[in-house]
Amino acid sequence: MREYQDYDALGLAQLIQTGETTPSALLEAAIARCEAVNPALNAVIVPLYEQARSLARQPPSQAPFAGVPFLLKDLLAALQGAPLANGCRALKGWVPDYDSELVRRFKAAGVVIFGKTNTPEFGLLGYTEPEAWGPTRNPWSLAHSPGGSSGGAAAAVAAGIVPMAHGGDGGGSIRIPASNCGLFGLKPSRGRIPLGPDFGEVWAGAVQEGVVSRSVRDTAAMLDCIAGPEQGAPYVIAGPATTFAHAASQPPPRLRIGAVLSTPDTPMHADCRTAVETTMSLLHELGHDVKEVTLPYDHAQLLDCYLTMYYGETATDLRWLARHLGRPLRRGDVELETWILGRMGEQLRAADFSAAKRDWNLLARTMGRFHQQYDLLLTPTLAAPPTRIGELKTPPMQRAALSAIATLGGIGLLRKAIHEQACINFARMPYTQLANLTGQPAMSVPLHWNAAGLPIGVQFVAATNREDCLLSLACQLEAARPWAHRRPVLA
């Protein structure tokens, strides 16, 4: 057998089916790789080796990913008998006695789950540096962040621990780390992936679950395994005409693509602009019709909508945490920023949230009109290259001031300070939240590396229910500009 890292997930499954290797052998290779690189990365925070070894000894099924090592993100995904902390110190030690519906579907796909990956507290941030577990580092440069909130998952895949891992996306949390780690990341359409039994929707419908992977075909095949509504789902959308895997294998028609090279409120780093420009050239070579367009929506309005939801949902998370713990929350139960975001959410009125949700729907209508003229919207995934560890964290002096304000009151000052910090952070990642609010599918494709050797992803956004269009184009781009041979520093 060639090197474990040379294969994508479907390739490893094929080796098992042909008898060239066994699930146990692959699991031991994955564990060995994890033990070798994870001390430097801090990507896997909950090892589940013995449970996985027991599972790997069972005869493999005929499932598409039977026997393939796999990692769960430590957020939302309940795995019976395994801790689920959601990045929060107060939840350390909670062990669900059930599987979530998504985990049941992952298991039915045949994967062998052998660990859980790091995530920011409650998945709130675009970088993965929770106080409960410490920062996850980017395999391409240990001084840099893999992004978030699926930062642990992306770092593990990029470092060759697994070829594919679970992630979730409420504001770019699959696409941001995919971009930072040189991976493929798809956020499915709203309603595509189940969130039960604990949730009908998460973040008012902004969150969708999925995977980060090294190959497009792995994402497409896993989407076939996990997609589809469950009983009581609040959103039900049509499935693909055939399968997502089949769609990925078909060349796309000539596509009309609108490309964004500037935004009115956010400066675009030269590396990110270059990534879009080189992608535009490649798309022209492949026969697509690509034109530069202005951002087809009001970015300031989008940010206001998103922050209203963000504050309100954090307050709801903290209410849930108090009920779960069976006592009032103490300040030390959660991180300062989480506590303050919750305070912000508690100040919102029902009318504020309702008005923001109406604006979400207007954004969706705006994008619906855009897609009457263009099949896809092309942007950088991020407005800047990967940030350094700690770069986006609140500075110590500001943290002290925020803590004092939160303790003494002064909600007006608190709102102003938090909004300013949020705008600074969102200026680095302004393009991903759109698809979460509108419910559209979107993907980050690793087509560019900058002079420092850091990955720079580009994002494509499609009309709702058009994952097939994204996957077909992604496979064409993957064939034209392969990325799987690129290996980070730790490889």
mmCIF file with all atom_site columns, N, CA, C and O in Angstrom, residues 208-238:
data_model
loop_
_atom_site.group_PDB
_atom_site.id
_atom_site.type_symbol
_atom_site.label_atom_id
_atom_site.label_alt_id
_atom_site.label_comp_id
_atom_site.label_asym_id
_atom_site.label_entity_id
_atom_site.label_seq_id
_atom_site.pdbx_PDB_ins_code
_atom_site.Cartn_x
_atom_site.Cartn_y
_atom_site.Cartn_z
_atom_site.occupancy
_atom_site.B_iso_or_equiv
_atom_site.pdbx_formal_charge
_atom_site.auth_seq_id
_atom_site.auth_comp_id
_atom_site.auth_asym_id
_atom_site.auth_atom_id
_atom_site.pdbx_PDB_model_num
ATOM 1   N N  . GLN A 1 208 ? -25.441 25.200 8.393  1.00 0.00 ? 208 GLN A N  1
ATOM 2   C CA . GLN A 1 208 ? -25.528 23.908 7.715  1.00 0.00 ? 208 GLN A CA 1
ATOM 3   C C  . GLN A 1 208 ? -24.271 23.105 8.028  1.00 0.00 ? 208 GLN A C  1
ATOM 4   O O  . GLN A 1 208 ? -23.183 23.680 8.177  1.00 0.00 ? 208 GLN A O  1
ATOM 5   N N  . GLU A 1 209 ? -24.432 21.803 8.123  1.00 0.00 ? 209 GLU A N  1
ATOM 6   C CA . GLU A 1 209 ? -23.315 20.911 8.407  1.00 0.00 ? 209 GLU A CA 1
ATOM 7   C C  . GLU A 1 209 ? -22.773 20.303 7.113  1.00 0.00 ? 209 GLU A C  1
ATOM 8   O O  . GLU A 1 209 ? -23.430 20.332 6.070  1.00 0.00 ? 209 GLU A O  1
ATOM 9   N N  . GLY A 1 210 ? -21.579 19.750 7.185  1.00 0.00 ? 210 GLY A N  1
ATOM 10  C CA . GLY A 1 210 ? -20.981 19.115 6.017  1.00 0.00 ? 210 GLY A CA 1
ATOM 11  C C  . GLY A 1 210 ? -19.601 18.598 6.348  1.00 0.00 ? 210 GLY A C  1
ATOM 12  O O  . GLY A 1 210 ? -19.347 18.132 7.464  1.00 0.00 ? 210 GLY A O  1
ATOM 13  N N  . VAL A 1 211 ? -18.679 18.692 5.387  1.00 0.00 ? 211 VAL A N  1
ATOM 14  C CA . VAL A 1 211 ? -17.316 18.201 5.564  1.00 0.00 ? 211 VAL A CA 1
ATOM 15  C C  . VAL A 1 211 ? -16.329 19.156 4.909  1.00 0.00 ? 211 VAL A C  1
ATOM 16  O O  . VAL A 1 211 ? -16.690 19.955 4.040  1.00 0.00 ? 211 VAL A O  1
ATOM 17  N N  . VAL A 1 212 ? -15.071 19.052 5.339  1.00 0.00 ? 212 VAL A N  1
ATOM 18  C CA . VAL A 1 212 ? -13.943 19.606 4.595  1.00 0.00 ? 212 VAL A CA 1
ATOM 19  C C  . VAL A 1 212 ? -13.159 18.420 4.057  1.00 0.00 ? 212 VAL A C  1
ATOM 20  O O  . VAL A 1 212 ? -13.063 17.376 4.718  1.00 0.00 ? 212 VAL A O  1
ATOM 21  N N  . SER A 1 213 ? -12.602 18.557 2.865  1.00 0.00 ? 213 SER A N  1
ATOM 22  C CA . SER A 1 213 ? -11.964 17.402 2.231  1.00 0.00 ? 213 SER A CA 1
ATOM 23  C C  . SER A 1 213 ? -10.819 17.847 1.328  1.00 0.00 ? 213 SER A C  1
ATOM 24  O O  . SER A 1 213 ? -10.703 19.020 0.970  1.00 0.00 ? 213 SER A O  1
ATOM 25  N N  . ARG A 1 214 ? -10.018 16.863 0.934  1.00 0.00 ? 214 ARG A N  1
ATOM 26  C CA . ARG A 1 214 ? -8.954  17.138 -0.026 1.00 0.00 ? 214 ARG A CA 1
ATOM 27  C C  . ARG A 1 214 ? -9.427  16.983 -1.458 1.00 0.00 ? 214 ARG A C  1
ATOM 28  O O  . ARG A 1 214 ? -8.823  17.530 -2.377 1.00 0.00 ? 214 ARG A O  1
ATOM 29  N N  . SER A 1 215 ? -10.502 16.217 -1.683 1.00 0.00 ? 215 SER A N  1
ATOM 30  C CA . SER A 1 215 ? -10.988 16.015 -3.050 1.00 0.00 ? 215 SER A CA 1
ATOM 31  C C  . SER A 1 215 ? -12.454 16.389 -3.154 1.00 0.00 ? 215 SER A C  1
ATOM 32  O O  . SER A 1 215 ? -13.226 16.227 -2.215 1.00 0.00 ? 215 SER A O  1
ATOM 33  N N  . VAL A 1 216 ? -12.837 16.869 -4.320 1.00 0.00 ? 216 VAL A N  1
ATOM 34  C CA . VAL A 1 216 ? -14.230 17.242 -4.563 1.00 0.00 ? 216 VAL A CA 1
ATOM 35  C C  . VAL A 1 216 ? -15.120 16.010 -4.522 1.00 0.00 ? 216 VAL A C  1
ATOM 36  O O  . VAL A 1 216 ? -16.235 16.035 -3.984 1.00 0.00 ? 216 VAL A O  1
ATOM 37  N N  . ARG A 1 217 ? -14.642 14.899 -5.080 1.00 0.00 ? 217 ARG A N  1
ATOM 38  C CA . ARG A 1 217 ? -15.492 13.713 -5.153 1.00 0.00 ? 217 ARG A CA 1
ATOM 39  C C  . ARG A 1 217 ? -15.833 13.179 -3.767 1.00 0.00 ? 217 ARG A C  1
ATOM 40  O O  . ARG A 1 217 ? -16.915 12.627 -3.571 1.00 0.00 ? 217 ARG A O  1
ATOM 41  N N  . ASP A 1 218 ? -14.920 13.333 -2.801 1.00 0.00 ? 218 ASP A N  1
ATOM 42  C CA . ASP A 1 218 ? -15.233 12.903 -1.436 1.00 0.00 ? 218 ASP A CA 1
ATOM 43  C C  . ASP A 1 218 ? -16.399 13.700 -0.862 1.00 0.00 ? 218 ASP A C  1
ATOM 44  O O  . ASP A 1 218 ? -17.318 13.148 -0.252 1.00 0.00 ? 218 ASP A O  1
ATOM 45  N N  . THR A 1 219 ? -16.367 15.016 -1.036 1.00 0.00 ? 219 THR A N  1
ATOM 46  C CA . THR A 1 219 ? -17.455 15.858 -0.538 1.00 0.00 ? 219 THR A CA 1
ATOM 47  C C  . THR A 1 219 ? -18.763 15.493 -1.213 1.00 0.00 ? 219 THR A C  1
ATOM 48  O O  . THR A 1 219 ? -19.808 15.397 -0.550 1.00 0.00 ? 219 THR A O  1
ATOM 49  N N  . ALA A 1 220 ? -18.733 15.290 -2.530 1.00 0.00 ? 220 ALA A N  1
ATOM 50  C CA . ALA A 1 220 ? -19.959 14.953 -3.267 1.00 0.00 ? 220 ALA A CA 1
ATOM 51  C C  . ALA A 1 220 ? -20.537 13.623 -2.792 1.00 0.00 ? 220 ALA A C  1
ATOM 52  O O  . ALA A 1 220 ? -21.755 13.506 -2.558 1.00 0.00 ? 220 ALA A O  1
ATOM 53  N N  . ALA A 1 221 ? -19.680 12.616 -2.647 1.00 0.00 ? 221 ALA A N  1
ATOM 54  C CA . ALA A 1 221 ? -20.166 11.305 -2.220 1.00 0.00 ? 221 ALA A CA 1
ATOM 55  C C  . ALA A 1 221 ? -20.684 11.329 -0.790 1.00 0.00 ? 221 ALA A C  1
ATOM 56  O O  . ALA A 1 221 ? -21.697 10.688 -0.471 1.00 0.00 ? 221 ALA A O  1
ATOM 57  N N  . MET A 1 222 ? -20.023 12.093 0.092  1.00 0.00 ? 222 MET A N  1
ATOM 58  C CA . MET A 1 222 ? -20.520 12.186 1.466  1.00 0.00 ? 222 MET A CA 1
ATOM 59  C C  . MET A 1 222 ? -21.824 12.964 1.520  1.00 0.00 ? 222 MET A C  1
ATOM 60  O O  . MET A 1 222 ? -22.717 12.648 2.323  1.00 0.00 ? 222 MET A O  1
ATOM 61  N N  . LEU A 1 223 ? -21.971 13.957 0.669  1.00 0.00 ? 223 LEU A N  1
ATOM 62  C CA . LEU A 1 223 ? -23.227 14.700 0.626  1.00 0.00 ? 223 LEU A CA 1
ATOM 63  C C  . LEU A 1 223 ? -24.380 13.766 0.264  1.00 0.00 ? 223 LEU A C  1
ATOM 64  O O  . LEU A 1 223 ? -25.483 13.880 0.820  1.00 0.00 ? 223 LEU A O  1
ATOM 65  N N  . ASP A 1 224 ? -24.139 12.845 -0.643 1.00 0.00 ? 224 ASP A N  1
ATOM 66  C CA . ASP A 1 224 ? -25.171 11.858 -0.969 1.00 0.00 ? 224 ASP A CA 1
ATOM 67  C C  . ASP A 1 224 ? -25.544 11.021 0.248  1.00 0.00 ? 224 ASP A C  1
ATOM 68  O O  . ASP A 1 224 ? -26.697 10.635 0.418  1.00 0.00 ? 224 ASP A O  1
ATOM 69  N N  . CYS A 1 225 ? -24.571 10.742 1.100  1.00 0.00 ? 225 CYS A N  1
ATOM 70  C CA . CYS A 1 225 ? -24.807 9.896  2.270  1.00 0.00 ? 225 CYS A CA 1
ATOM 71  C C  . CYS A 1 225 ? -25.585 10.604 3.374  1.00 0.00 ? 225 CYS A C  1
ATOM 72  O O  . CYS A 1 225 ? -26.359 9.968  4.104  1.00 0.00 ? 225 CYS A O  1
ATOM 73  N N  . ILE A 1 226 ? -25.365 11.908 3.536  1.00 0.00 ? 226 ILE A N  1
ATOM 74  C CA . ILE A 1 226 ? -25.921 12.592 4.710  1.00 0.00 ? 226 ILE A CA 1
ATOM 75  C C  . ILE A 1 226 ? -27.081 13.515 4.384  1.00 0.00 ? 226 ILE A C  1
ATOM 76  O O  . ILE A 1 226 ? -27.758 14.002 5.294  1.00 0.00 ? 226 ILE A O  1
ATOM 77  N N  . ALA A 1 227 ? -27.347 13.778 3.108  1.00 0.00 ? 227 ALA A N  1
ATOM 78  C CA . ALA A 1 227 ? -28.379 14.740 2.736  1.00 0.00 ? 227 ALA A CA 1
ATOM 79  C C  . ALA A 1 227 ? -29.773 14.146 2.878  1.00 0.00 ? 227 ALA A C  1
ATOM 80  O O  . ALA A 1 227 ? -29.970 12.932 2.847  1.00 0.00 ? 227 ALA A O  1
ATOM 81  N N  . GLY A 1 228 ? -30.745 15.030 3.034  1.00 0.00 ? 228 GLY A N  1
ATOM 82  C CA . GLY A 1 228 ? -32.141 14.618 3.077  1.00 0.00 ? 228 GLY A CA 1
ATOM 83  C C  . GLY A 1 228 ? -32.799 14.998 4.386  1.00 0.00 ? 228 GLY A C  1
ATOM 84  O O  . GLY A 1 228 ? -32.157 14.990 5.438  1.00 0.00 ? 228 GLY A O  1
ATOM 85  N N  . PRO A 1 229 ? -34.076 15.331 4.344  1.00 0.00 ? 229 PRO A N  1
ATOM 86  C CA . PRO A 1 229 ? -34.769 15.774 5.551  1.00 0.00 ? 229 PRO A CA 1
ATOM 87  C C  . PRO A 1 229 ? -35.017 14.639 6.522  1.00 0.00 ? 229 PRO A C  1
ATOM 88  O O  . PRO A 1 229 ? -34.999 13.458 6.147  1.00 0.00 ? 229 PRO A O  1
ATOM 89  N N  . GLU A 1 230 ? -35.236 15.004 7.767  1.00 0.00 ? 230 GLU A N  1
ATOM 90  C CA . GLU A 1 230 ? -35.664 14.053 8.777  1.00 0.00 ? 230 GLU A CA 1
ATOM 91  C C  . GLU A 1 230 ? -37.066 14.431 9.217  1.00 0.00 ? 230 GLU A C  1
ATOM 92  O O  . GLU A 1 230 ? -37.572 15.503 8.858  1.00 0.00 ? 230 GLU A O  1
ATOM 93  N N  . GLN A 1 231 ? -37.683 13.593 10.002 1.00 0.00 ? 231 GLN A N  1
ATOM 94  C CA . GLN A 1 231 ? -39.032 13.893 10.458 1.00 0.00 ? 231 GLN A CA 1
ATOM 95  C C  . GLN A 1 231 ? -39.056 15.205 11.254 1.00 0.00 ? 231 GLN A C  1
ATOM 96  O O  . GLN A 1 231 ? -38.250 15.405 12.155 1.00 0.00 ? 231 GLN A O  1
ATOM 97  N N  . GLY A 1 232 ? -39.980 16.087 10.891 1.00 0.00 ? 232 GLY A N  1
ATOM 98  C CA . GLY A 1 232 ? -40.125 17.344 11.609 1.00 0.00 ? 232 GLY A CA 1
ATOM 99  C C  . GLY A 1 232 ? -39.187 18.435 11.174 1.00 0.00 ? 232 GLY A C  1
ATOM 100 O O  . GLY A 1 232 ? -39.152 19.503 11.805 1.00 0.00 ? 232 GLY A O  1
ATOM 101 N N  . ALA A 1 233 ? -38.414 18.233 10.117 1.00 0.00 ? 233 ALA A N  1
ATOM 102 C CA . ALA A 1 233 ? -37.465 19.253 9.661  1.00 0.00 ? 233 ALA A CA 1
ATOM 103 C C  . ALA A 1 233 ? -38.216 20.508 9.222  1.00 0.00 ? 233 ALA A C  1
ATOM 104 O O  . ALA A 1 233 ? -39.226 20.415 8.508  1.00 0.00 ? 233 ALA A O  1
ATOM 105 N N  . PRO A 1 234 ? -37.751 21.698 9.631  1.00 0.00 ? 234 PRO A N  1
ATOM 106 C CA . PRO A 1 234 ? -38.458 22.932 9.265  1.00 0.00 ? 234 PRO A CA 1
ATOM 107 C C  . PRO A 1 234 ? -38.267 23.331 7.810  1.00 0.00 ? 234 PRO A C  1
ATOM 108 O O  . PRO A 1 234 ? -39.054 24.101 7.270  1.00 0.00 ? 234 PRO A O  1
ATOM 109 N N  . TYR A 1 235 ? -37.195 22.837 7.172  1.00 0.00 ? 235 TYR A N  1
ATOM 110 C CA . TYR A 1 235 ? -36.940 23.151 5.769  1.00 0.00 ? 235 TYR A CA 1
ATOM 111 C C  . TYR A 1 235 ? -36.790 21.844 5.007  1.00 0.00 ? 235 TYR A C  1
ATOM 112 O O  . TYR A 1 235 ? -36.033 20.956 5.419  1.00 0.00 ? 235 TYR A O  1
ATOM 113 N N  . VAL A 1 236 ? -37.487 21.722 3.905  1.00 0.00 ? 236 VAL A N  1
ATOM 114 C CA . VAL A 1 236 ? -37.372 20.541 3.044  1.00 0.00 ? 236 VAL A CA 1
ATOM 115 C C  . VAL A 1 236 ? -37.169 21.044 1.627  1.00 0.00 ? 236 VAL A C  1
ATOM 116 O O  . VAL A 1 236 ? -37.993 21.797 1.100  1.00 0.00 ? 236 VAL A O  1
ATOM 117 N N  . ILE A 1 237 ? -36.062 20.665 1.015  1.00 0.00 ? 237 ILE A N  1
ATOM 118 C CA . ILE A 1 237 ? -35.799 21.075 -0.358 1.00 0.00 ? 237 ILE A CA 1
ATOM 119 C C  . ILE A 1 237 ? -35.618 19.832 -1.220 1.00 0.00 ? 237 ILE A C  1
ATOM 120 O O  . ILE A 1 237 ? -35.334 18.742 -0.722 1.00 0.00 ? 237 ILE A O  1
ATOM 121 N N  . ALA A 1 238 ? -35.766 20.011 -2.502 1.00 0.00 ? 238 ALA A N  1
ATOM 122 C CA . ALA A 1 238 ? -35.674 18.887 -3.432 1.00 0.00 ? 238 ALA A CA 1
ATOM 123 C C  . ALA A 1 238 ? -34.254 18.335 -3.487 1.00 0.00 ? 238 ALA A C  1
ATOM 124 O O  . ALA A 1 238 ? -33.272 19.075 -3.343 1.00 0.00 ? 238 ALA A O  1
#
